[in-house]
Short mmCIF file of C-alpha atoms in Angstrom, two decimals:
data_model
loop_
_atom_site.label_atom_id
_atom_site.label_comp_id
_atom_site.label_asym_id
_atom_site.label_seq_id
_atom_site.Cartn_x
_atom_site.Cartn_y
_atom_site.Cartn_z
CA UNK G 206 59.62 94.33 151.88
CA UNK G 207 63.15 95.69 152.06
CA UNK G 208 65.72 93.66 150.11
CA UNK G 209 63.36 91.06 148.64
CA UNK G 210 61.15 90.69 145.60
CA UNK G 211 57.41 91.36 145.78
CA UNK G 212 56.71 87.87 147.14
CA UNK G 213 59.09 88.33 150.07
CA UNK G 214 60.75 85.04 149.16
CA UNK G 215 63.60 85.98 146.80
CA UNK G 216 66.74 88.06 147.35
CA UNK G 217 66.74 91.44 145.64
CA UNK G 218 68.94 93.06 148.26
CA UNK G 219 70.08 96.65 148.42
CA UNK G 220 73.79 97.31 147.96
CA UNK G 221 74.27 98.48 151.55
CA UNK G 222 72.05 98.29 154.61
CA UNK G 223 68.35 97.72 154.27
CA UNK G 224 67.58 100.66 156.62
CA UNK G 225 70.15 103.24 157.75
CA UNK G 226 69.48 105.83 160.48
CA UNK G 227 72.26 108.36 161.17
CA UNK G 228 73.08 112.01 161.84
CA UNK G 229 70.61 112.65 164.66
CA UNK G 230 67.43 111.05 163.36
CA UNK G 231 65.43 110.29 166.48
CA UNK G 232 62.17 108.81 167.78
CA UNK G 233 61.73 106.48 164.82
CA UNK G 234 59.75 103.23 164.77
CA UNK G 235 60.43 100.34 162.40
CA UNK G 236 57.56 97.86 162.30
CA UNK G 237 54.97 97.26 164.99
CA UNK G 238 53.12 94.60 166.93
CA UNK G 239 50.75 93.46 164.16
CA UNK G 240 51.49 91.48 161.01
CA UNK G 241 50.39 94.47 158.95
CA UNK G 242 53.14 96.59 160.47
CA UNK G 243 55.84 93.96 159.96
CA UNK G 244 58.76 94.61 157.62
CA UNK G 245 60.79 91.87 155.99
CA UNK G 246 64.34 93.27 155.98
CA UNK G 247 66.44 90.61 154.32
CA UNK G 248 68.88 89.91 151.51
CA UNK G 249 70.74 93.21 151.83
CA UNK G 250 74.47 93.37 151.21
CA UNK G 251 75.53 94.66 154.65
CA UNK G 252 73.24 95.10 157.69
CA UNK G 253 69.52 94.68 157.89
CA UNK G 254 69.21 97.80 160.08
CA UNK G 255 72.14 100.14 160.80
CA UNK G 256 71.72 102.83 163.49
CA UNK G 257 74.61 105.27 163.97
CA UNK G 258 75.72 108.56 165.56
CA UNK G 259 75.04 110.62 168.66
CA UNK G 260 71.57 112.08 168.54
CA UNK G 261 70.19 109.10 166.66
CA UNK G 262 68.15 108.10 169.68
CA UNK G 263 64.95 106.41 170.79
CA UNK G 264 64.65 104.09 167.81
CA UNK G 265 62.10 101.29 168.24
CA UNK G 266 62.40 98.08 166.20
CA UNK G 267 59.45 95.73 166.67
CA UNK G 268 57.72 92.85 164.95
CA UNK G 269 60.08 92.56 161.95
CA UNK G 270 61.64 89.63 160.11
CA UNK G 271 65.34 90.40 159.70
CA UNK G 272 67.39 87.85 157.76
CA UNK G 273 64.51 85.51 156.91
CA UNK G 274 61.85 85.45 154.22
CA UNK G 275 58.17 86.36 154.42
CA UNK G 276 57.27 83.00 155.97
CA UNK G 277 59.74 83.53 158.82
CA UNK G 278 60.94 79.95 158.39
CA UNK G 279 63.58 80.17 155.64
CA UNK G 280 66.91 81.99 155.52
CA UNK G 281 67.23 85.13 153.39
CA UNK G 282 70.30 86.58 155.07
CA UNK G 283 71.60 90.07 155.24
CA UNK G 284 75.32 89.91 154.47
CA UNK G 285 76.57 91.33 157.75
CA UNK G 286 74.61 92.00 160.98
CA UNK G 287 70.91 91.81 161.44
CA UNK G 288 70.90 94.99 163.56
CA UNK G 289 73.95 97.20 164.19
CA UNK G 290 73.77 99.99 166.81
CA UNK G 291 76.86 102.16 167.23
CA UNK G 292 78.67 105.45 167.73
CA UNK G 293 76.40 107.06 170.32
CA UNK G 294 73.01 105.90 169.04
CA UNK G 295 71.34 105.64 172.45
CA UNK G 296 68.14 104.21 173.90
CA UNK G 297 67.27 101.80 171.12
CA UNK G 298 64.52 99.26 171.83
CA UNK G 299 64.75 95.99 169.91
CA UNK G 300 61.59 93.96 170.50
CA UNK G 301 59.24 94.28 173.45
CA UNK G 302 57.18 92.39 175.99
CA UNK G 303 53.74 92.62 174.36
CA UNK G 304 52.44 90.10 171.85
CA UNK G 305 53.90 90.64 168.38
CA UNK G 306 56.59 93.10 169.42
CA UNK G 307 59.50 90.67 169.21
CA UNK G 308 61.56 90.49 166.05
CA UNK G 309 62.90 87.43 164.27
CA UNK G 310 66.62 88.17 163.76
CA UNK G 311 68.10 85.06 162.22
CA UNK G 312 70.31 83.66 159.44
CA UNK G 313 72.34 86.86 159.02
CA UNK G 314 75.95 86.60 157.92
CA UNK G 315 77.52 87.94 161.11
CA UNK G 316 76.08 88.79 164.55
CA UNK G 317 72.34 88.92 164.99
CA UNK G 318 72.68 92.19 166.96
CA UNK G 319 75.85 94.17 167.70
CA UNK G 320 76.23 97.23 169.95
CA UNK G 321 79.55 99.03 169.55
CA UNK G 322 81.52 102.26 169.27
CA UNK G 323 81.86 101.39 165.61
CA UNK G 324 83.41 103.99 163.36
CA UNK G 325 83.75 106.56 166.16
CA UNK G 326 85.57 105.00 169.14
CA UNK G 327 84.93 106.69 172.45
CA UNK G 328 81.48 107.99 171.57
CA UNK G 329 79.72 105.33 173.63
CA UNK G 330 76.35 103.78 172.94
CA UNK G 331 74.02 103.18 175.88
CA UNK G 332 70.48 102.32 176.85
CA UNK G 333 69.73 99.50 174.42
CA UNK G 334 66.96 97.13 175.51
CA UNK G 335 66.72 93.76 173.74
CA UNK G 336 63.68 91.73 174.79
CA UNK G 337 61.13 89.30 173.43
CA UNK G 338 63.05 88.49 170.24
CA UNK G 339 63.84 85.26 168.45
CA UNK G 340 67.54 85.34 167.51
CA UNK G 341 68.88 82.42 165.49
CA UNK G 342 65.56 80.63 165.23
CA UNK G 343 62.62 80.89 162.82
CA UNK G 344 59.30 82.54 163.59
CA UNK G 345 57.89 79.16 164.67
CA UNK G 346 60.35 79.13 167.59
CA UNK G 347 61.91 75.83 166.54
CA UNK G 348 63.47 76.01 163.06
CA UNK G 349 67.26 76.48 163.43
CA UNK G 350 68.34 79.57 161.47
CA UNK G 351 71.48 80.61 163.29
CA UNK G 352 73.29 83.84 162.63
CA UNK G 353 76.81 83.48 161.26
CA UNK G 354 78.52 84.70 164.42
CA UNK G 355 77.06 85.56 167.85
CA UNK G 356 73.42 86.05 168.68
CA UNK G 357 74.09 89.34 170.51
CA UNK G 358 77.46 91.07 170.93
CA UNK G 359 78.20 94.09 173.14
CA UNK G 360 81.71 95.40 172.52
CA UNK G 361 82.78 98.44 174.57
CA UNK G 362 79.67 100.03 176.04
CA UNK G 363 77.75 100.04 179.33
CA UNK G 364 74.10 100.34 180.16
CA UNK G 365 72.25 97.77 178.05
CA UNK G 366 69.81 95.02 179.00
CA UNK G 367 69.23 91.67 177.30
CA UNK G 368 65.98 90.12 178.51
CA UNK G 369 64.34 91.03 181.80
CA UNK G 370 62.30 89.89 184.78
CA UNK G 371 58.94 89.70 182.98
CA UNK G 372 58.11 86.31 181.51
CA UNK G 373 57.72 87.85 178.06
CA UNK G 374 60.96 89.87 178.25
CA UNK G 375 63.26 86.92 177.61
CA UNK G 376 64.76 86.37 174.18
CA UNK G 377 65.30 82.99 172.57
CA UNK G 378 68.94 83.01 171.43
CA UNK G 379 69.84 79.70 169.82
CA UNK G 380 71.66 77.94 166.97
CA UNK G 381 74.05 80.82 166.33
CA UNK G 382 77.48 79.77 165.06
CA UNK G 383 79.27 81.75 167.77
CA UNK G 384 78.11 82.38 171.33
CA UNK G 385 74.60 83.24 172.39
CA UNK G 386 75.67 86.50 174.06
CA UNK G 387 79.15 88.08 174.09
CA UNK G 388 80.14 90.99 176.33
CA UNK G 389 83.52 91.67 174.85
CA UNK G 390 85.67 94.39 176.40
CA UNK G 391 86.60 95.55 179.90
CA UNK G 392 84.78 98.86 179.38
CA UNK G 393 81.46 97.00 179.05
CA UNK G 394 80.67 96.30 182.70
CA UNK G 395 76.92 96.87 182.99
CA UNK G 396 74.95 94.45 180.81
CA UNK G 397 72.37 92.39 182.72
CA UNK G 398 71.28 89.23 180.88
CA UNK G 399 68.02 88.03 182.39
CA UNK G 400 65.32 85.44 181.78
CA UNK G 401 66.43 84.38 178.30
CA UNK G 402 66.39 81.00 176.61
CA UNK G 403 69.98 80.52 175.43
CA UNK G 404 70.84 77.13 173.94
CA UNK G 405 72.33 75.14 171.06
CA UNK G 406 74.88 77.81 170.10
CA UNK G 407 78.25 76.98 168.59
CA UNK G 408 80.24 78.50 171.44
CA UNK G 409 79.41 79.08 175.11
CA UNK G 410 76.01 80.54 175.94
CA UNK G 411 77.32 83.70 177.64
CA UNK G 412 80.94 84.67 176.98
CA UNK G 413 82.59 87.47 178.95
CA UNK G 414 85.72 88.76 177.19
CA UNK G 415 85.07 86.47 174.19
CA UNK G 416 87.61 83.89 175.30
CA UNK G 417 85.51 80.87 176.25
CA UNK G 418 84.73 79.81 179.79
CA UNK G 419 86.26 82.21 182.34
CA UNK G 420 87.05 80.37 185.62
CA UNK G 421 85.88 81.86 188.89
CA UNK G 422 88.52 83.61 190.99
CA UNK G 423 88.67 83.64 194.77
CA UNK G 424 86.92 86.73 196.13
CA UNK G 425 85.96 87.83 192.59
CA UNK G 426 88.45 90.68 192.55
CA UNK G 427 89.23 90.44 188.84
CA UNK G 428 88.01 93.03 186.36
CA UNK G 429 86.85 92.89 182.77
CA UNK G 430 83.71 92.53 180.72
CA UNK G 431 80.70 92.53 183.09
CA UNK G 432 83.32 92.64 185.87
CA UNK G 433 84.02 88.96 185.07
CA UNK G 434 81.41 88.30 187.75
CA UNK G 435 81.71 84.82 189.26
CA UNK G 436 78.97 82.31 188.44
CA UNK G 437 77.31 80.19 191.15
CA UNK G 438 78.78 76.77 191.91
CA UNK G 439 75.98 74.24 192.26
CA UNK G 440 77.00 71.66 194.87
CA UNK G 441 73.82 69.59 195.13
CA UNK G 442 70.62 69.09 193.14
CA UNK G 443 68.13 66.52 194.43
CA UNK G 444 64.54 66.09 193.26
CA UNK G 445 61.53 65.09 195.33
CA UNK G 446 57.94 65.22 194.04
CA UNK G 447 58.63 67.65 191.21
CA UNK G 448 60.82 70.02 193.19
CA UNK G 449 64.62 70.15 192.97
CA UNK G 450 66.45 71.26 196.10
CA UNK G 451 69.57 73.11 195.00
CA UNK G 452 72.58 73.99 197.15
CA UNK G 453 75.11 76.40 195.72
CA UNK G 454 78.14 78.45 196.68
CA UNK G 455 78.57 82.08 195.70
CA UNK G 456 81.94 83.84 195.84
CA UNK G 457 81.34 87.51 194.97
CA UNK G 458 81.75 90.95 196.57
CA UNK G 459 79.31 92.05 199.27
CA UNK G 460 75.89 93.04 197.99
CA UNK G 461 72.57 91.77 196.66
CA UNK G 462 72.32 89.33 193.77
CA UNK G 463 69.73 87.64 191.57
CA UNK G 464 70.57 83.98 190.89
CA UNK G 465 68.75 82.57 187.87
CA UNK G 466 68.34 78.82 187.39
CA UNK G 467 67.74 77.05 184.10
CA UNK G 468 67.02 73.55 182.87
CA UNK G 469 68.45 72.27 179.60
CA UNK G 470 66.46 69.67 177.69
CA UNK G 471 69.10 69.78 174.94
CA UNK G 472 71.75 68.80 177.49
CA UNK G 473 74.84 70.57 178.75
CA UNK G 474 77.08 72.66 176.54
CA UNK G 475 80.12 70.68 175.28
CA UNK G 476 82.32 72.69 177.66
CA UNK G 477 80.24 71.47 180.62
CA UNK G 478 79.22 75.07 181.43
CA UNK G 479 75.68 76.18 180.50
CA UNK G 480 73.78 76.86 178.48
CA UNK G 481 70.42 78.10 179.85
CA UNK G 482 67.58 76.75 177.74
CA UNK G 483 64.52 77.08 179.95
CA UNK G 484 64.27 79.63 182.74
CA UNK G 485 63.19 77.79 185.91
CA UNK G 486 63.25 80.33 188.73
CA UNK G 487 65.20 83.14 190.38
CA UNK G 488 66.54 83.36 193.92
CA UNK G 489 67.35 86.62 195.69
CA UNK G 490 70.59 86.67 197.65
CA UNK G 491 70.23 89.58 200.07
CA UNK G 492 73.15 91.16 201.92
CA UNK G 493 75.78 88.69 200.76
CA UNK G 494 78.72 89.31 203.13
CA UNK G 495 81.45 89.14 200.50
CA UNK G 496 83.67 86.20 199.69
CA UNK G 497 82.31 82.68 199.57
CA UNK G 498 79.01 81.71 201.19
CA UNK G 499 76.57 78.83 200.75
CA UNK G 500 72.85 79.06 199.94
CA UNK G 501 69.92 76.73 199.32
CA UNK G 502 66.74 77.09 197.28
CA UNK G 503 64.24 75.04 195.30
CA UNK G 504 63.39 75.06 191.60
CA UNK G 505 60.68 73.17 189.72
CA UNK G 506 62.06 70.14 187.92
CA UNK G 507 62.62 66.43 187.70
CA UNK G 508 65.39 63.93 188.31
CA UNK G 509 67.61 63.96 185.25
CA UNK G 510 67.18 67.67 184.55
CA UNK G 511 70.41 69.42 183.58
CA UNK G 512 70.56 72.53 185.76
CA UNK G 513 72.68 75.66 185.29
CA UNK G 514 72.72 79.11 186.89
CA UNK G 515 73.91 82.69 186.50
CA UNK G 516 74.68 85.52 188.91
CA UNK G 517 73.42 89.07 188.34
CA UNK G 518 74.26 92.02 190.57
CA UNK G 519 71.09 93.62 191.97
CA UNK G 520 71.41 97.32 192.73
CA UNK G 521 67.78 97.67 193.81
CA UNK G 522 66.61 100.17 191.22
CA UNK G 523 68.39 98.30 188.42
CA UNK G 524 70.54 95.30 187.63
CA UNK G 525 74.21 95.56 186.76
CA UNK G 526 76.43 92.78 185.42
CA UNK G 527 75.61 89.12 184.74
CA UNK G 528 78.05 86.21 184.91
CA UNK G 529 78.66 83.41 182.48
CA UNK G 530 76.72 80.17 183.00
CA UNK G 531 77.72 77.83 185.80
CA UNK G 532 78.86 74.27 185.34
CA UNK G 533 75.91 72.03 184.47
CA UNK G 534 74.68 69.61 187.16
CA UNK G 535 72.20 66.79 186.64
CA UNK G 536 69.48 66.54 189.28
CA UNK G 537 69.34 63.22 191.11
CA UNK G 538 66.37 61.61 192.81
CA UNK G 539 66.46 61.95 196.59
CA UNK G 540 69.63 63.06 198.37
CA UNK G 541 72.27 61.59 196.06
CA UNK G 542 75.37 63.69 195.26
CA UNK G 543 75.22 65.90 192.16
CA UNK G 544 76.39 64.50 188.84
CA UNK G 545 78.88 66.45 186.77
CA UNK G 546 80.03 65.33 183.33
CA UNK G 547 83.69 65.03 184.32
CA UNK G 548 84.87 64.28 180.77
CA UNK G 549 83.46 67.62 179.63
CA UNK G 550 84.81 69.51 182.61
CA UNK G 551 88.28 68.00 182.18
CA UNK G 552 88.36 69.59 178.73
CA UNK G 553 87.55 72.99 180.22
CA UNK G 554 88.55 73.97 183.76
CA UNK G 555 87.60 71.48 186.48
CA UNK G 556 89.20 73.65 189.17
CA UNK G 557 86.39 76.15 188.64
CA UNK G 558 83.97 73.80 190.42
#
């Protein structure tokens, strides 16, 4: 119990971070996959866990409650971030894919997790893997306990991964006051965001450049956070016997891409774009010729499902950048045209469809 009283229910926080690794401390594990290994790291004045400096590498953070009490269902916030990783602290693992390895990182005063250059700009911080965590939600997976800013924020660095292809790699990132995931600066171009449940956040689900919905551009020649990769444009979604046939356009540079589709039982984001509550399926676009091309696939679902999608660049051995969420489309029975919420889109950027 780090920052609480002996019951794990009351705030007795430390004056700074609950745990602070710096100056080259490496190969450290905080927590573990069983309840007996779990730490409650809550109520501290600044961060729950603060990891800093080149050489402070290979830290593993698993199975902890960060920003909540011993029950996992009530807020006991750290004053700033749940987990802060910065200034060259490389190859940090937050969570995992095995049972019990995910952390609850919720109710903190600022971002749930931030990766940055921090106090030493230019040092770079790479290799962070964030998977299997509950970020902004209680340990029961339903109680809203949003962090005070974004669920996850990557500022200036490349080479991180949020979620993954395995079913258990996805994070639930929900109810945060800011966005679900922010990739902030133009120097952060390689952050794949895969297989997560992102929903019910205060701002857009995935925000590249931290400026709200970024419209697609013709040919996708713009640059910026995650290359400002264009999202798919869903042109048709029609359900028959539990399967939704989806047509979409993709306007990106030549290459291979993973298109992820999501359904949203909580409905579309107020902007009309995203979020991505329940991962439905992935479609491999192979040898895209560059520019705009049309594709078709099927996803499991029902008429009335609100469907969204993302684009992720597939380099074969690894994934690169992921787009923001597409405009939300409601699946229609049979071969009816797709339904967009035009009032929502008019408030954002209808020309992006």
